Amino acid sequence: MAKNTILIIEDDADILESLAITLERQGFSISKLPDGKRAAAQAVNEKPHLIIMDVMMPPPDGIEVCRALKSNDKTKNIPLILLSARTQPQDIENGFKAGADRYITKPFQNEDLISTVKALIKPETEEDQIS
Amino acid sequence: MEIKPIKILLVEDIPGDVLMLRLMLSDVKGTKFDIAEVNSPQKGLAQLEKNEFDAVLLNLLLKNNTGFESLLRIQEKAPQTPVIILTSQEDQAMAFEAVRKGAQDYLVKGKLDGNLLYRVIHYAIERHRVMEELKEKNEELERLNSLKSEFVSTVSHELRTPLTVVLSASNNLLDGAFGNLNPDQNKWVDKINHHALKLHQMISDILDLSKLQSGKAEMRRDLVEPGKLIEVTVANLQILAKEKKISLSQQLPEKLPSIWGDTGRLEQVLTNLITNAIKFTPAGGSVEISAEERDKHLFVAVSDTGPGIAPEHREIIFDRFRQIRSAGDQTSTKGIGLGLAICKEILDQHQGSIWVESEAGKGSRFQFKIPIESAVDRRPVLKILVVDDDPEICSLLESLLKGNGHLITTAKNGKQAIQYWHEKNSEYDVVFLDLMLPGASGVEVIKEIRQIKSRTEVVIITAYPDSKLLFEGMAYGPLTIIAKPFDPKNILEVTQKFLSQKASRGNKEAA
């Protein structure tokens, strides 16, 4: 069975790498981007099963890229998790308004992230959990 | 020694009065006055444009009468300059009103002498200077406070990023991503992970407390069933209690009243208190939550069999950044963090309070209470009676005040007003009243109102301040006077003021 792929977009290299290690150990195939500039193009090419993206990045930021991905027919059905150190209700609302499927605040526990990822990738076979 | 003259702008159109004031001021020993006189507010404003004055003496009843308007315009033009109203014996009501609108003082002509005049001017200048300084200081404080919140918010975001790496990497290590750890490695990476989580909790608490204290955290207004909330919270914390071998139970009456409040925030309070109790109670002890309705309040108590809290610590534990030693254990200190300070802020915003009773060695009992009726974000409204024979004024006031949610009744004459007053059991908070009324006069209406209830505010809206009528009305109690044609803003300001007075009265009565 082919591995499910996840595209991670994160400008902090350490978080990016650590996150990739976590998810690879869960059996996912990971591709990485250090900023949002080529995110849309790569998403169209690779058609990942899930996108995880940081919010606060040099322009275009995660909110902007999320909006672009969610308004493009080719990418709008890819589940998208926003990751952010901004934790206020207003920040989270902005994330959902931009079309994100989940908003995870930093720092997070690996197990919480993993269960969210699994819920989004296989919503039809597993119970749709909101964690 | 050269004494700097006091510069006065005199706005007065009666030449005799101007002369009298000049003479009186020239008699004052030890001080010189430099007086610029004008005979209209317009010319006064022009003077204020060009020169700085130490004080303005203003007659409100000039020939081309602009009344309070001129006062407001002068205050706008020169907020740093105190205004003293010149008035005659009969117009004192208007002078009172001018002082309410920001004039520093008033002088009654015909009752003046040089020393009184000097003293009033001198004090007005000093008072105004102090007020201005206070205003500046307040603005500065507000600015600093918002800077502080911004700082806390930025810093807490900045701290989260490195913490993300620490948590993520330590999780990966524990998970064996880089090979199996030996027991010592495992123990210490686990500690790194555990302390990073604690740090995370602290950062969140600091941000939360800062938000609560700056008033930026909005409380929701849900109808909360306290019994259910307690049961759910207790159930959520059973695992934690079991881990520490502590019995966690609740003792609730069959029926508890619902309250208005923020469910999430109240759960946060309960979770905090129960978690603290579990943390400080030794294994084998017990934590019990009880609740009751008493004196129009919901009381909730969290009691534990922990070491108790020394008397000198019972208040400071609700302060920020306090660490205490538990009574009976003088060697170790345990940080209690910001949890209790956050609880206190949340309860403050529910018009409630929190306190602790404790006996060293016998445990602590944290209690909080929340008023059952008054709740977060309660928007009280005023019951208002508008009395005016001009239907346009009635409907204008009605639509203006209704827009703000107040309950309005209108009456077109004095008789009707008195009738409504009695029908409604005199429960109006405010009466807007025209003094010149057909039927029963405005003064008669005031007399009727004052006979029954002293707290009703009476606002006179009048085009011609008839001092005789005003004085008659004032004999029954204080009046607020608004000149016709009125600025809707003034009406709303006045009602807003009454509203906050009513709200604070309500709180005091509830407390």
Short mmCIF file of C-alpha atoms in Angstrom, two decimals, chain A residues 12 14-15 17-19 21-23 25-26 56 84-89 91 105-111, chain B residues 153 156-158 160-165 167-172 175-178 193 196-197 200 207 211:
data_model
loop_
_atom_site.label_atom_id
_atom_site.label_comp_id
_atom_site.label_asym_id
_atom_site.label_seq_id
_atom_site.Cartn_x
_atom_site.Cartn_y
_atom_site.Cartn_z
CA ASP A 12 11.56 27.28 11.56
CA ASP A 14 14.14 22.77 13.69
CA ILE A 15 10.39 22.51 14.05
CA GLU A 17 12.66 18.65 10.86
CA SER A 18 11.37 17.42 14.21
CA LEU A 19 7.82 17.39 12.91
CA ILE A 21 10.62 12.83 12.06
CA THR A 22 7.50 12.45 14.20
CA LEU A 23 5.25 11.85 11.21
CA ARG A 25 7.70 7.34 12.29
CA GLN A 26 3.93 7.10 11.90
CA MET A 56 3.62 33.21 11.03
CA SER A 84 0.68 28.62 15.22
CA ALA A 85 2.17 30.19 18.32
CA ARG A 86 -0.67 32.68 18.16
CA THR A 87 -3.25 31.29 20.54
CA GLN A 88 -5.91 33.93 20.98
CA PRO A 89 -9.52 33.23 19.99
CA ASP A 91 -6.19 34.22 15.78
CA THR A 105 -1.42 25.90 18.82
CA LYS A 106 2.28 25.69 19.50
CA PRO A 107 3.72 24.05 21.46
CA PHE A 108 1.79 20.83 20.97
CA GLN A 109 2.19 17.29 22.24
CA ASN A 110 3.14 14.87 19.48
CA GLU A 111 0.32 12.50 20.32
CA SER B 153 1.32 38.97 24.36
CA SER B 156 4.46 34.75 25.10
CA HIS B 157 4.20 34.12 21.36
CA GLU B 158 7.95 34.38 21.01
CA ARG B 160 6.24 29.32 22.26
CA THR B 161 8.41 28.71 19.22
CA PRO B 162 11.56 27.44 20.99
CA LEU B 163 9.34 25.55 23.39
CA THR B 164 7.78 23.78 20.40
CA VAL B 165 11.17 22.44 19.42
CA LEU B 167 8.65 19.45 23.30
CA SER B 168 8.65 17.97 19.83
CA ALA B 169 12.26 16.81 20.00
CA SER B 170 11.93 15.34 23.50
CA ASN B 171 8.78 13.52 22.42
CA ASN B 172 10.67 12.09 19.44
CA ASP B 175 9.45 7.66 21.17
CA GLY B 176 12.74 6.05 20.16
CA ALA B 177 13.13 8.04 16.96
CA PHE B 178 16.90 8.04 17.47
CA ASN B 193 9.49 17.10 28.47
CA ALA B 196 8.71 22.15 29.10
CA LEU B 197 5.02 21.41 29.57
CA HIS B 200 4.07 26.10 28.54
CA LEU B 207 -1.00 35.66 28.87
CA LYS B 211 -5.72 39.56 29.20
#
